[in-house]
Structures are given as structure tokens and as C-alpha cells.
Coordinates of C-alpha atoms (C1' of nucleotides) in Angstrom, one line a residue:
Chain A
X1 CA 199.5 49.5 134.6
X2 CA 196.3 47.4 134.8
X3 CA 195.5 44.7 132.3
X4 CA 193.1 45.2 129.6
X5 CA 194.8 48.5 128.5
X6 CA 192.8 50.8 126.5
X7 CA 196.0 51.5 124.8
X8 CA 196.9 49.6 121.7
X9 CA 200.5 50.0 121.4
X10 CA 200.9 47.1 119.1
X11 CA 198.5 46.4 116.5
X12 CA 199.6 44.5 113.6
X13 CA 196.6 43.0 112.2
X14 CA 193.3 44.6 111.8
X15 CA 191.2 46.1 114.6
X16 CA 190.7 49.6 115.6
X17 CA 193.7 51.8 116.1
X18 CA 194.4 52.8 119.6
X19 CA 194.7 56.3 121.0
X20 CA 198.4 56.3 120.3
X21 CA 197.8 56.7 116.6
X22 CA 194.9 59.0 116.6
X23 CA 195.0 62.0 114.5
X24 CA 195.5 65.7 115.5
X25 CA 195.2 68.7 113.5
X26 CA 197.8 71.1 112.3
X27 CA 197.7 74.7 112.8
X28 CA 199.2 77.2 110.4
X29 CA 202.5 78.4 111.7
X30 CA 202.8 82.0 113.0
X31 CA 203.2 84.4 110.2
X32 CA 206.5 85.7 111.7
X33 CA 208.1 82.4 111.0
X34 CA 208.9 81.7 107.4
X35 CA 207.8 78.2 106.2
X36 CA 211.1 77.6 104.3
X37 CA 213.4 78.3 107.1
X38 CA 211.6 76.6 109.8
X39 CA 210.3 73.7 107.8
X40 CA 211.6 71.3 110.2
X41 CA 209.6 72.8 113.1
X42 CA 206.2 71.7 114.2
X43 CA 203.3 73.8 112.7
X44 CA 200.9 72.9 115.3
X45 CA 203.0 74.3 118.1
X46 CA 203.9 78.0 118.8
X47 CA 207.5 78.2 119.6
X48 CA 208.3 78.5 123.3
X49 CA 210.3 81.7 122.8
X50 CA 207.4 83.4 121.3
X51 CA 204.6 82.4 123.7
X52 CA 205.5 79.9 126.6
X53 CA 202.0 79.4 127.9
X54 CA 200.7 78.8 124.5
X55 CA 203.5 76.4 123.6
X56 CA 202.8 74.4 126.9
X57 CA 199.3 74.0 125.9
X58 CA 200.1 73.1 122.3
X59 CA 202.7 70.4 123.3
X60 CA 199.8 69.0 125.6
X61 CA 197.4 69.0 122.8
X62 CA 199.8 67.7 120.1
X63 CA 200.9 64.9 122.4
X64 CA 197.4 64.2 123.5
X65 CA 198.3 63.9 127.1
X66 CA 195.1 65.8 128.3
X67 CA 192.0 67.7 127.2
X68 CA 189.8 70.1 128.8
X69 CA 186.7 68.6 130.6
X70 CA 183.2 70.3 130.6
X71 CA 183.7 71.5 134.2
X72 CA 186.0 74.6 134.4
X73 CA 189.2 73.8 136.1
X74 CA 189.0 70.0 135.4
X75 CA 190.9 68.0 132.8
X76 CA 190.7 64.6 131.2
X77 CA 193.8 62.7 131.3
X78 CA 194.0 61.0 128.1
X79 CA 195.3 57.5 127.6
X80 CA 198.9 58.7 126.8
X81 CA 199.0 61.0 129.8
X82 CA 197.4 58.4 131.9
X83 CA 200.2 55.9 131.0
X84 CA 202.9 58.5 131.9
X85 CA 201.2 58.9 135.2
X86 CA 201.1 55.2 135.8
X87 CA 204.8 55.1 135.0
X88 CA 205.4 57.9 137.6
X89 CA 203.4 56.2 140.1
X90 CA 205.2 52.9 139.7
X91 CA 208.5 54.7 140.4
X92 CA 207.3 56.3 143.5
X93 CA 205.1 53.6 144.8
X94 CA 208.1 51.2 144.6
X95 CA 210.2 53.5 146.6
X96 CA 207.5 54.0 149.3
X97 CA 207.2 50.3 149.7
X98 CA 210.8 49.7 149.9
X99 CA 211.0 52.2 152.7
X100 CA 208.2 50.4 154.6
X101 CA 205.1 52.1 153.5
X102 CA 201.9 50.5 152.8
X103 CA 198.9 51.7 150.7
X104 CA 195.4 52.1 151.9
X105 CA 192.3 54.1 150.9
X106 CA 190.4 56.8 152.7
X107 CA 187.1 58.3 151.6
X108 CA 186.5 61.2 149.4
X109 CA 184.0 62.8 151.5
X110 CA 185.0 64.4 154.9
X111 CA 182.6 65.8 157.6
X112 CA 183.1 69.7 157.4
X113 CA 183.5 69.7 161.1
X114 CA 186.8 67.8 160.8
X115 CA 188.4 70.5 158.8
X116 CA 187.5 73.0 161.6
X117 CA 189.5 71.0 164.2
X118 CA 192.9 72.5 163.2
X119 CA 192.8 76.2 163.1
X120 CA 195.4 76.8 160.5
X121 CA 194.3 73.9 158.4
X122 CA 190.6 75.4 158.0
X123 CA 192.0 78.8 157.5
X124 CA 194.2 77.5 154.6
X125 CA 191.8 75.1 152.9
X126 CA 188.3 76.6 153.5
X127 CA 188.5 78.9 150.5
X128 CA 189.2 76.2 148.0
X129 CA 186.9 73.5 149.3
X130 CA 183.9 72.2 147.3
X131 CA 181.2 71.1 149.7
X132 CA 178.4 68.6 149.2
X133 CA 175.2 70.0 150.9
X134 CA 172.7 67.7 149.1
X135 CA 172.4 64.0 148.7
X136 CA 169.7 61.4 148.4
X137 CA 167.1 64.1 147.6
X138 CA 167.6 65.9 150.9
X139 CA 169.8 68.4 152.6
X140 CA 172.6 66.9 154.5
X141 CA 172.5 67.5 158.3
X142 CA 176.2 68.1 158.1
X143 CA 177.9 69.4 154.8
X144 CA 180.5 67.1 153.5
X145 CA 183.8 68.4 152.1
X146 CA 185.3 66.9 149.1
X147 CA 188.9 66.1 150.3
X148 CA 191.3 68.8 149.5
X149 CA 193.8 66.7 151.4
X150 CA 193.2 64.0 154.0
X151 CA 195.1 64.7 157.3
X152 CA 191.7 65.2 159.0
X153 CA 190.0 62.0 158.2
X154 CA 193.2 60.1 158.5
X155 CA 193.9 61.8 161.9
X156 CA 190.4 60.7 162.9
X157 CA 191.0 57.1 162.0
X158 CA 194.6 57.0 163.5
X159 CA 193.1 58.1 166.7
X160 CA 191.0 54.9 166.8
X161 CA 194.0 52.8 165.7
X162 CA 196.6 54.1 168.0
X163 CA 196.6 53.2 171.8
X164 CA 200.0 52.0 172.7
X165 CA 203.6 52.8 171.6
X166 CA 203.6 49.3 170.0
X167 CA 200.9 50.6 167.5
X168 CA 203.4 53.1 166.1
X169 CA 204.8 54.0 163.6
X170 CA 202.0 53.9 161.3
X171 CA 203.3 54.3 157.7
X172 CA 200.3 54.7 155.2
X173 CA 200.1 56.0 151.8
X174 CA 197.1 56.5 149.5
X175 CA 196.8 57.1 145.8
X176 CA 193.7 59.3 145.0
X177 CA 192.1 62.3 143.8
X178 CA 191.6 65.5 145.6
X179 CA 189.8 68.7 144.8
X180 CA 190.8 72.3 145.5
X181 CA 188.8 74.8 143.7
X182 CA 191.1 76.9 141.7
X183 CA 190.7 80.4 140.6
X184 CA 193.0 80.0 137.6
X185 CA 193.4 76.5 136.5
X186 CA 196.3 75.3 134.2
X187 CA 196.5 71.8 132.7
X188 CA 198.5 69.6 135.1
X189 CA 199.9 72.4 137.1
X190 CA 196.8 73.6 138.7
X191 CA 193.5 71.9 138.2
X192 CA 190.5 71.7 140.5
X193 CA 190.6 68.0 140.6
X194 CA 194.0 66.3 140.5
X195 CA 195.6 63.0 141.1
X196 CA 198.2 62.5 143.7
X197 CA 199.6 60.5 146.4
X198 CA 199.4 61.4 150.1
X199 CA 201.5 59.7 152.7
X200 CA 200.5 60.0 156.4
X201 CA 202.6 58.7 159.2
X202 CA 202.5 58.9 162.9
X203 CA 205.3 58.4 165.3
X204 CA 206.1 58.1 168.9
X205 CA 208.8 60.7 168.9
X206 CA 209.5 64.0 167.4
X207 CA 212.9 62.9 166.2
X208 CA 211.4 60.0 164.5
X209 CA 208.8 62.0 162.8
X210 CA 211.4 64.6 161.7
X211 CA 213.4 61.9 160.3
X212 CA 210.5 60.5 158.3
X213 CA 209.8 64.0 156.9
X214 CA 213.3 64.3 155.6
X215 CA 213.6 60.7 154.4
X216 CA 210.5 61.2 152.1
X217 CA 211.8 64.4 150.9
X218 CA 215.1 62.6 149.9
X219 CA 213.0 59.9 148.2
X220 CA 211.2 62.4 146.2
X221 CA 214.5 64.1 145.1
X222 CA 215.9 60.9 144.1
X223 CA 213.0 59.6 142.2
X224 CA 212.5 62.9 140.5
X225 CA 216.1 63.0 139.4
X226 CA 216.6 59.4 138.5
X227 CA 213.3 58.6 136.9
X228 CA 212.0 62.0 135.7
X229 CA 215.3 63.6 135.0
X230 CA 214.2 66.7 137.0
X231 CA 217.1 68.3 139.0
X232 CA 215.6 69.5 142.1
X233 CA 216.7 71.6 145.1
X234 CA 215.5 70.1 148.3
X235 CA 214.9 72.6 150.9
X236 CA 212.7 74.0 153.7
X237 CA 209.9 76.4 153.1
X238 CA 209.7 79.8 154.5
X239 CA 207.1 80.7 157.0
X240 CA 204.8 82.2 154.4
X241 CA 204.9 79.1 152.2
X242 CA 204.2 76.6 154.9
X243 CA 201.5 73.9 154.6
X244 CA 198.4 75.0 156.8
X245 CA 198.8 73.2 160.0
X246 CA 202.4 72.1 159.6
X247 CA 205.4 73.1 161.8
X248 CA 207.8 72.7 158.9
X249 CA 207.4 72.2 155.3
X250 CA 210.0 70.8 153.0
X251 CA 209.8 71.0 149.3
X252 CA 211.6 70.0 146.0
X253 CA 211.9 72.9 143.8
X254 CA 212.6 72.7 140.1
X255 CA 213.1 75.1 137.3
X256 CA 211.1 75.1 134.3
X257 CA 212.5 76.1 130.9
X258 CA 211.2 79.5 130.9
X259 CA 213.2 80.1 134.3
X260 CA 210.2 79.9 136.5
X261 CA 210.2 77.6 139.6
X262 CA 207.9 74.8 140.2
X263 CA 207.3 73.1 143.5
X264 CA 207.5 69.5 142.5
X265 CA 206.6 67.9 145.9
X266 CA 206.4 68.6 149.5
X267 CA 206.9 66.9 152.7
X268 CA 205.5 68.1 156.0
X269 CA 206.5 67.8 159.6
X270 CA 203.2 68.3 161.4
X271 CA 204.4 68.3 164.8
X272 CA 201.6 67.3 167.2
X273 CA 199.1 69.7 165.7
X274 CA 197.0 67.0 164.2
X275 CA 197.5 64.5 166.9
X276 CA 196.1 67.0 169.4
X277 CA 193.2 68.0 167.2
X278 CA 192.4 64.5 166.4
X279 CA 193.5 62.9 169.8
X280 CA 196.1 60.6 168.3
X281 CA 197.4 59.6 171.5
X282 CA 199.1 56.5 173.0
X283 CA 200.5 55.2 176.1
X284 CA 204.4 55.2 176.1
X285 CA 206.7 52.5 177.2
X286 CA 207.1 54.4 180.5
X287 CA 203.3 54.5 181.0
X288 CA 202.7 58.1 180.2
X289 CA 199.9 59.3 177.8
X290 CA 201.5 61.2 174.9
X291 CA 200.3 62.7 171.6
X292 CA 201.9 61.4 168.4
X293 CA 204.0 63.1 166.0
X294 CA 202.7 63.1 162.4
X295 CA 204.0 63.8 159.0
X296 CA 202.5 64.0 155.5
X297 CA 203.9 64.2 152.0
X298 CA 202.7 64.3 148.5
X299 CA 203.5 64.5 144.8
X300 CA 200.8 64.9 142.1
X301 CA 200.0 64.9 138.5
X302 CA 201.7 68.4 138.5
X303 CA 204.9 66.4 137.9
X304 CA 203.7 65.8 134.4
X305 CA 203.6 69.5 133.9
X306 CA 207.1 69.6 135.3
X307 CA 208.3 67.0 132.8
X308 CA 206.8 68.8 130.0
X309 CA 208.2 72.2 130.9
X310 CA 211.6 70.8 131.6
X311 CA 212.3 68.7 128.6
X312 CA 210.1 69.3 125.7
X313 CA 211.1 71.4 122.7
X314 CA 209.3 73.2 119.7
X315 CA 208.7 70.0 118.1
X316 CA 206.6 68.6 121.0
X317 CA 206.8 66.3 123.9
X318 CA 210.0 64.9 125.0
X319 CA 209.9 62.2 127.7
X320 CA 212.6 60.7 129.9
X321 CA 213.0 57.2 128.7
X322 CA 212.3 55.6 132.3
X323 CA 208.9 57.0 132.5
X324 CA 208.1 56.9 128.7
X325 CA 205.1 54.7 128.2
X326 CA 206.6 53.8 124.8
X327 CA 210.3 53.9 125.0
X328 CA 211.2 53.1 121.3
X329 CA 209.0 52.6 118.1
X330 CA 210.0 50.5 115.2
X331 CA 209.1 52.1 111.9
X332 CA 209.1 49.8 109.0
X333 CA 209.7 51.8 105.8
X334 CA 209.3 50.7 102.2
X335 CA 207.4 51.8 99.1
X336 CA 207.0 48.3 98.1
X337 CA 203.9 46.9 99.9
X338 CA 205.0 43.3 99.6
X339 CA 208.4 44.0 101.0
X340 CA 206.7 45.8 103.9
X341 CA 204.2 43.0 104.7
X342 CA 206.3 40.0 104.0
X343 CA 209.8 41.1 104.9
X344 CA 209.9 44.3 107.1
X345 CA 206.9 43.8 109.3
X346 CA 207.8 40.1 110.6
X347 CA 211.2 41.4 111.3
X348 CA 210.0 44.5 113.0
X349 CA 207.7 42.3 115.2
X350 CA 210.5 39.9 116.0
X351 CA 212.8 42.8 117.0
X352 CA 210.1 44.4 119.1
X353 CA 209.4 41.1 121.0
X354 CA 213.1 40.7 121.8
X355 CA 213.3 44.4 122.9
X356 CA 210.1 44.0 125.0
X357 CA 211.5 40.8 126.6
X358 CA 214.5 43.0 127.6
X359 CA 213.0 46.4 128.3
X360 CA 209.7 45.3 129.7
X361 CA 206.4 44.4 128.2
X362 CA 204.9 47.0 125.9
X363 CA 207.8 49.4 126.0
X364 CA 208.5 49.0 122.2
X365 CA 205.9 49.7 119.5
X366 CA 205.7 48.7 115.9
X367 CA 204.4 51.6 113.7
X368 CA 202.0 50.1 111.2
X369 CA 200.6 53.2 109.8
X370 CA 201.5 52.2 106.3
X371 CA 199.0 54.6 104.8
X372 CA 201.2 57.4 105.7
X373 CA 204.5 58.6 104.5
X374 CA 207.5 58.0 106.5
X375 CA 207.9 61.7 107.4
X376 CA 204.3 61.8 108.8
X377 CA 204.9 58.8 110.9
X378 CA 208.2 60.2 112.3
X379 CA 206.5 63.3 113.2
X380 CA 203.8 61.5 115.1
X381 CA 206.2 59.8 117.3
X382 CA 208.2 62.8 117.6
X383 CA 205.5 64.9 118.8
X384 CA 204.4 62.4 121.2
X385 CA 207.8 62.2 122.9
X386 CA 208.8 58.6 122.1
X387 CA 212.5 58.6 123.1
X388 CA 213.9 56.6 120.4
X389 CA 212.8 55.8 116.8
X390 CA 214.0 52.7 115.2
X391 CA 213.8 52.9 111.4
X392 CA 213.7 49.5 109.5
X393 CA 213.9 49.9 105.7
X394 CA 215.3 47.7 102.9
X395 CA 218.9 49.2 103.6
X396 CA 218.7 48.0 107.1
X397 CA 217.2 44.7 106.1
X398 CA 220.3 44.1 103.9
X399 CA 222.7 45.3 106.6
X400 CA 220.9 43.4 109.4
X401 CA 220.4 46.6 111.3
X402 CA 218.2 49.3 112.4
X403 CA 218.7 53.1 112.3
X404 CA 218.1 54.7 115.6
X405 CA 217.2 58.3 116.1
X406 CA 217.2 59.9 119.5
X407 CA 214.2 62.2 120.1
X408 CA 216.0 64.9 122.1
X409 CA 219.2 65.3 120.0
X410 CA 218.1 63.7 116.5
X411 CA 221.3 61.6 117.0
X412 CA 221.3 58.8 114.5
X413 CA 223.1 55.5 114.7
X414 CA 222.9 52.1 112.8
X415 CA 222.4 49.3 115.3
X416 CA 223.0 45.8 114.5
X417 CA 220.2 43.3 115.1
X418 CA 222.8 41.4 117.1
X419 CA 222.9 42.7 120.6
X420 CA 220.2 45.2 119.7
X421 CA 218.6 44.9 123.2
X422 CA 222.0 46.1 124.8
X423 CA 222.4 48.9 122.3
X424 CA 219.0 50.3 122.8
X425 CA 219.0 50.0 126.5
X426 CA 222.4 51.7 126.5
X427 CA 221.1 54.6 124.4
X428 CA 218.0 55.0 126.5
X429 CA 220.2 55.2 129.6
X430 CA 222.4 57.8 128.0
X431 CA 219.4 59.8 127.0
X432 CA 218.1 59.6 130.5
X433 CA 221.2 60.8 131.9
X434 CA 221.6 63.5 129.4
X435 CA 218.2 64.9 129.9
X436 CA 219.0 65.4 133.6
X437 CA 222.3 66.9 133.0
X438 CA 221.0 69.3 130.4
X439 CA 218.3 70.4 132.8
X440 CA 220.7 70.8 135.6
X441 CA 223.1 72.9 133.4
X442 CA 220.2 75.1 132.4
X443 CA 219.3 75.7 136.0
X444 CA 223.0 76.3 137.0
X445 CA 223.1 78.9 134.1
X446 CA 220.1 80.6 135.3
X447 CA 220.9 80.9 138.9
X448 CA 222.6 83.9 140.3
X449 CA 223.8 85.0 143.8
X450 CA 222.8 88.5 144.8
X451 CA 223.8 90.8 147.7
X452 CA 221.4 93.6 147.5
X453 CA 217.8 94.2 146.7
X454 CA 218.7 96.4 143.9
X455 CA 220.7 93.7 142.4
X456 CA 217.9 91.2 143.1
X457 CA 215.4 93.3 141.2
X458 CA 217.8 93.9 138.3
X459 CA 218.8 90.2 137.8
X460 CA 215.2 89.2 138.0
X461 CA 213.9 91.5 135.4
X462 CA 216.8 90.9 133.2
X463 CA 217.2 87.1 133.2
X464 CA 214.6 85.6 135.5
X465 CA 215.6 82.2 137.0
X466 CA 216.7 81.6 140.5
X467 CA 218.3 84.1 142.9
X468 CA 220.3 82.9 145.8
X469 CA 220.7 85.3 148.8
X470 CA 221.0 85.2 152.4
X471 CA 217.5 86.0 154.0
X472 CA 216.4 86.5 157.4
X473 CA 212.9 88.0 156.8
X474 CA 209.6 86.9 158.0
X475 CA 206.1 86.8 156.4
X476 CA 206.0 90.6 156.2
X477 CA 209.3 90.9 154.4
X478 CA 208.3 87.9 152.0
X479 CA 205.2 89.7 151.2
X480 CA 206.8 93.0 150.5
X481 CA 209.5 91.3 148.2
X482 CA 206.7 89.5 146.4
X483 CA 204.7 92.7 145.9
X484 CA 207.7 94.5 144.5
X485 CA 209.0 91.7 142.4
X486 CA 206.6 88.9 142.0
X487 CA 209.3 86.6 143.3
X488 CA 208.8 84.3 146.3
X489 CA 211.0 82.4 148.6
X490 CA 211.1 78.9 147.0
X491 CA 213.2 77.3 149.9
X492 CA 216.3 77.5 152.1
X493 CA 218.3 74.6 150.5
X494 CA 219.2 71.8 152.9
X495 CA 222.7 71.4 151.4
X496 CA 223.7 75.0 152.1
X497 CA 224.7 75.6 155.8
X498 CA 226.3 79.0 155.1
X499 CA 225.3 82.1 156.9
X500 CA 225.5 85.6 155.9
X501 CA 224.1 89.1 156.0
X502 CA 220.4 89.4 155.0
X503 CA 220.2 91.1 151.6
X504 CA 216.9 92.7 152.6
X505 CA 216.8 93.3 156.4
X506 CA 220.6 93.6 156.8
X507 CA 220.4 91.0 159.7
X508 CA 223.4 89.1 160.5
X509 CA 223.5 85.1 160.5
X510 CA 220.8 84.8 157.8
X511 CA 220.3 81.6 156.0
X512 CA 220.8 81.0 152.2
X513 CA 217.5 81.1 150.4
X514 CA 216.4 80.6 146.8
X515 CA 214.0 83.1 145.2
X516 CA 212.2 82.9 142.1
X517 CA 209.0 83.8 140.3
X518 CA 207.0 80.4 140.5
X519 CA 204.1 78.6 138.9
Chain B
rC1 C1' 187.6 88.0 142.5
rG2 C1' 190.3 92.4 139.5
rG3 C1' 192.4 93.5 134.2
rG4 C1' 192.7 92.0 129.1
rG5 C1' 191.0 89.0 125.1
rC6 C1' 187.6 85.6 122.9
rG7 C1' 183.4 82.1 121.7
rU8 C1' 181.4 81.0 113.6
rA9 C1' 183.1 72.8 110.7
rG10 C1' 187.6 68.5 114.4
rC11 C1' 191.7 72.6 115.0
rG12 C1' 193.1 77.8 113.7
rC13 C1' 190.6 82.0 111.7
rA14 C1' 187.9 85.7 108.1
rG15 C1' 183.0 87.7 107.8
rC16 C1' 180.2 91.4 112.1
rC17 C1' 181.6 98.4 112.1
rU18 C1' 178.3 100.0 106.9
rG19 C1' 172.0 93.7 108.7
rG20 C1' 169.7 90.7 103.0
rU21 C1' 171.6 85.2 97.5
rU22 C1' 173.0 77.9 99.1
rA23 C1' 178.1 81.4 105.7
rG24 C1' 183.8 81.5 103.6
rC25 C1' 189.3 80.3 104.0
rG26 C1' 193.8 77.2 105.7
rC27 C1' 194.8 72.7 108.2
rG28 C1' 192.6 68.2 109.3
rC29 C1' 189.1 64.2 107.6
rC30 C1' 187.1 60.7 103.3
rU31 C1' 188.0 58.8 97.8
rG32 C1' 191.4 58.5 93.5
rG33 C1' 196.3 59.3 91.1
rU34 C1' 201.4 60.6 91.6
rU35 C1' 204.7 60.6 95.8
rC36 C1' 207.4 58.2 100.0
rG37 C1' 214.1 57.8 105.1
rG38 C1' 211.8 64.6 109.7
rG39 C1' 205.1 67.2 108.5
rA40 C1' 204.2 66.2 100.0
rC41 C1' 201.4 67.4 95.5
rU42 C1' 196.9 66.9 92.8
rA43 C1' 191.6 66.0 91.5
rG44 C1' 187.1 65.3 93.7
rG45 C1' 184.2 65.0 98.4
rA46 C1' 181.9 65.0 103.5
rG47 C1' 181.3 68.3 107.4
rG48 C1' 179.1 74.4 110.6
rU49 C1' 173.1 77.7 111.2
rC50 C1' 177.4 81.2 113.5
rG51 C1' 178.1 79.5 122.7
rG52 C1' 172.9 80.1 124.9
rA53 C1' 168.3 82.9 125.9
rG54 C1' 165.4 87.0 124.8
rG55 C1' 164.5 91.5 121.9
rU56 C1' 164.8 94.9 117.4
rU57 C1' 163.5 94.1 112.0
rC58 C1' 160.0 92.2 106.4
rA59 C1' 165.1 89.9 107.3
rA60 C1' 170.4 89.0 112.1
rA61 C1' 176.6 85.4 112.6
rU62 C1' 176.1 90.7 111.8
rC63 C1' 172.3 95.7 116.1
rC64 C1' 170.3 95.7 121.5
rU65 C1' 169.8 93.1 126.5
rC66 C1' 171.0 89.3 129.6
rU67 C1' 173.5 84.9 130.4
rC68 C1' 177.0 80.6 130.1
rG69 C1' 181.8 79.3 128.9
rC70 C1' 187.0 79.7 127.6
rC71 C1' 192.1 81.8 127.2
rC72 C1' 195.9 85.0 128.9
rC73 C1' 197.7 88.4 132.9
rG74 C1' 197.2 89.3 138.6
rA75 C1' 195.6 87.9 144.2
rC76 C1' 195.4 82.1 146.1
rC77 C1' 197.5 77.2 145.6
rA78 C1' 200.3 70.3 145.0

RNA sequence: CGGGGCGUAGCGCAGCCUGGUUAGCGCGCCUGGUUCGGGACUAGGAGGUCGGAGGUUCAAAUCCUCUCGCCCCGACCA
């Protein structure tokens, strides 16, 4: 996170309230829900059981993660959403650096001829490219494509940088925006412009490149599980789902709380395709001229969508503590203004300082919205997904404690000021683990093994979720299944070596595949 | 791009079919009072010219034409 943050997590004195405190509107609850019975439920969010898409959009609006931009398909990532992205970036960036990668930046504009150098690549991306044809008041001699991904420019540069086997491997990553003109945008999941990270590596041997491809897939899996609490299935993509220009594509697939699949990240083994197209060649130790082997891998702001759809509930956003911009909020409560100002607030600030020293700067906020009633203040933090609320009232003041309330379970505990840092850290860790476990259980409960196409269709219509089956079909069979059921091959899980009879073609020795309807 | 909805105050909507007083309602917002440990109540108040353009008419949010945009469902995708 850069300094000079727009976010004002912590405003005690005067000054303008930061975005964290901004107001949002309520929406009258749906008529079908009685006010009395559902009084604990958010009125500005449609229950997910009623309309999942609307629920998703409502959660984003209520938590102020993003808003629609004036250009169709584009979104504004609001301060809270961006802070979340920064936390995600930190987790991945750290892991990339630990594994020897370095960051660099390549340009937004790519000569359109570059795209055309790799046949499958153009075919795959041409339809969704935005092209600049006019600049400086004139038509451009050669149109410039706004990068949909950067294999081509980077290939061009690597060609210049690589001469000898001693120049390899090149392990570069870049954080940037890309543009893919989308027919049907959806906040975070599919926007025309999105933020991501793209790693591009070049190696001397096939083995080394393949190793890199799988290494990055594993890093993705680990960070997604450990930091984002997203249980993922790491696997290989089918022929029909491969990245345009790749020999193999590997993926981290995760299940959303409506049972649909979401591809959370991909790692591609590009073989020598781009090396040949861009002439990334080198003289080997033995003196031969050889083409390099390249990989690319990326995760995007789609991960925010995954977090929302995995953990959130009908009250609003739920964030895994490790990536939550604000991990806990201290809420001083009293009807007596003097007590509030003179006794509770100084104590709250002091506790926040201690917690921040322990959990990291700015990870704990003090709620000073004293013009609101406690219930309203609680609700604000609840909707924004703050993992832990720490209530500090006169009772707690007398008992030298705070009352903690977990966002995901509403579990309440009284924590002594003494050793508060450890207690809070421990609750946050438990919550982090619980979210992952809960999501994993959900996925397991919604995963079924099927033997026949009949059973496949029946299960899918009845319960959705993931379907495991032995599958040996090619592009044609994938297409047929998709047309009949809307489900696609999500991946062939790497941790499943078993072989069986294909449920669709009847062929022997088929690999285990996961099918699902996907985002 | 195909199918379905819809654009009226910050948000959610009614009004439009059967054109005509200062365009309504709920939430939110501002001010006061009572409240105050998971979305309070009350009194008063600010805020829209009805997506845009053109047309019909004495008169249009309401009728006609065109246009822009949004959302949902599909084909395509991180």
C-alpha cells in the first residue's frame, strides 16, 4: 500500500471522514420477507437464495468495493476494494519474489502486427481487442492494440535480451491493467479492463519450463488457500479450454456458493510457440542455436469476485482476515458523551495502537461515528466485512476487557486488555482457518462422482456443483456436453492419477475430470 | 451478437394504457427532540422536469420515431 492513503481508517479528531465511513442507502426488503422475522437481515441486500446475481451486486454496492464506470464494461474500484486488491497483491508478490521473480513493466500499446505472429494467439484474442487507430490528430500507420495480455511484446523484448544460455532463465512478472472487450461484463468477474499480474518466463529446456509452470500453479494454490481462504482444485485444462497459443494450460478452479465454478488463476506452458514466433533463441552450452521454452501465468481482480462469492452472506461482505484491509474495528459505546470522549475513546485508541503494533499498521480502526446508534455502527462494519468487531462500553471499561464479535459466526467473547494482541490474533487465525474449512466442506458436499451421461445430467440439474467423471473426449465431445448441459470441463485434477472408462465416449484409460457450470 | 427486462431525487419504485393543477412514495440525506450493546421513533426540511434528440398537440413523464445506456439469461472469456 502506498503512503498518503486516501483511506482514513483512523480519524479521531476532526477532518473529513474517509470512504470507509461513507453512507449507503437502504433498499426496502423484498415483500416476500416479513420484516419481523428477518429483522436481523440486511434490508439493502437481496438474499442469495432468492437471486444470486442480484445478491452479488448488492454485496458489492453495500460494501463499496466497486461502482460502475461511465464506459460499459468498466468499473471503478473504490478505496475499500482497492485496499483489498493491494492486500491480495502483497500476498502474491511476496511469493513471486521468494521464488526468484522480479517485477518490470511493459507498455500498454502493442503493434497489431505482433498479435498476428502467433496463429492461435491472434485467433483467440482478436475478437476482444480494443485498437487505437488514431493519435496525435492523425491516423496511425499501424494500429496499436491495447494489450489483452503481453506475451507478444514481452516475446519481442526477450528476443533482444536473450543470446546465450547464460541469459536464461528470465523470470519477470508485471502488475498492470489489460483490456479484453467483453460482451457481457460482470463486476470483478468479467470487466473489459481489469487489473492483474502476468508472469512471463523463458527457459533453456522444456523440463525447466514445465517445472516453472507447475511451480507457479502451486504457488497460486497455496496463496489462494492460505490468504484468500479459497479451496482450489489444481488441474490441467482440457484441449478446448486452453490459452490461445499454449501447449498446456493449468488452472486453479474454485467453487462459488451457488455451486458454479470459477477459474481463479491460470499457468501456461507455452512450449516454443512464442519463442519461434518472436525468435527468442540462444546459443546452448554445446554451441547449438536453440529456441527458448516459455511460460506465462496470471491472477486478476477476479479473485475479489471469488472472495465475495465464497465467503459472503446475506448481511454483506465477509473477508478472510489475512486480506481484510481492516482486520478489526474498535467500537466505543456509551450514551454519555463525556464518558465516550474522556474515558472510552482514549482507551480505544490506546488498544488500537497496541493491536496495530502487533498486527500491522492500520489493521485496526476505531469507530468514531458517535452520531450513530451502536446498532447502525455495528451494521456498517458488518456489511463491509470487517472480520472482528471489538465493543468497548462502560461494562468492558469496568472489567478491563473488550467484547469481540466475529463477522462470520457472530461468536462473542470477552477479551481482557491484558494480552489482547494475542487473543485477537488468535481469533483472526481461527476465523481464517474456519472460512477455508467451511468453503472446502461446501465444495465437497456439492461434488459428485458420476458414471453415465444420464446420471451426469440428472445430478447437474438437481444439485449443480462439481461432477467428477472419467473423460477421454476431445473438443467435439466437450462442445456436445456443453450444448446439452451448459457444463464444461473445468480441469483434470493433478492429484488424481486414476484411470477409468470415459462416461461419454466409453473409451478406456480415461483421466479423471471435473465438470461444472462456470462463470 | 440473440432473447428478456428497464431507464422518473443518492438508492428502490409508483405515475404512463384512458395526455392537462406546484411529478408522488419508501429508504437515505439535513435540523430538533426522545432513544442508544445487530439496521429506532417523531416533528420539520433540502433534493428530480421525468436517459437523449426529434415529432404530434393549445398542452407530454405520459402518444409516435430515432438514439444512447443499463441489468438479467445465452454464444465468448482472467
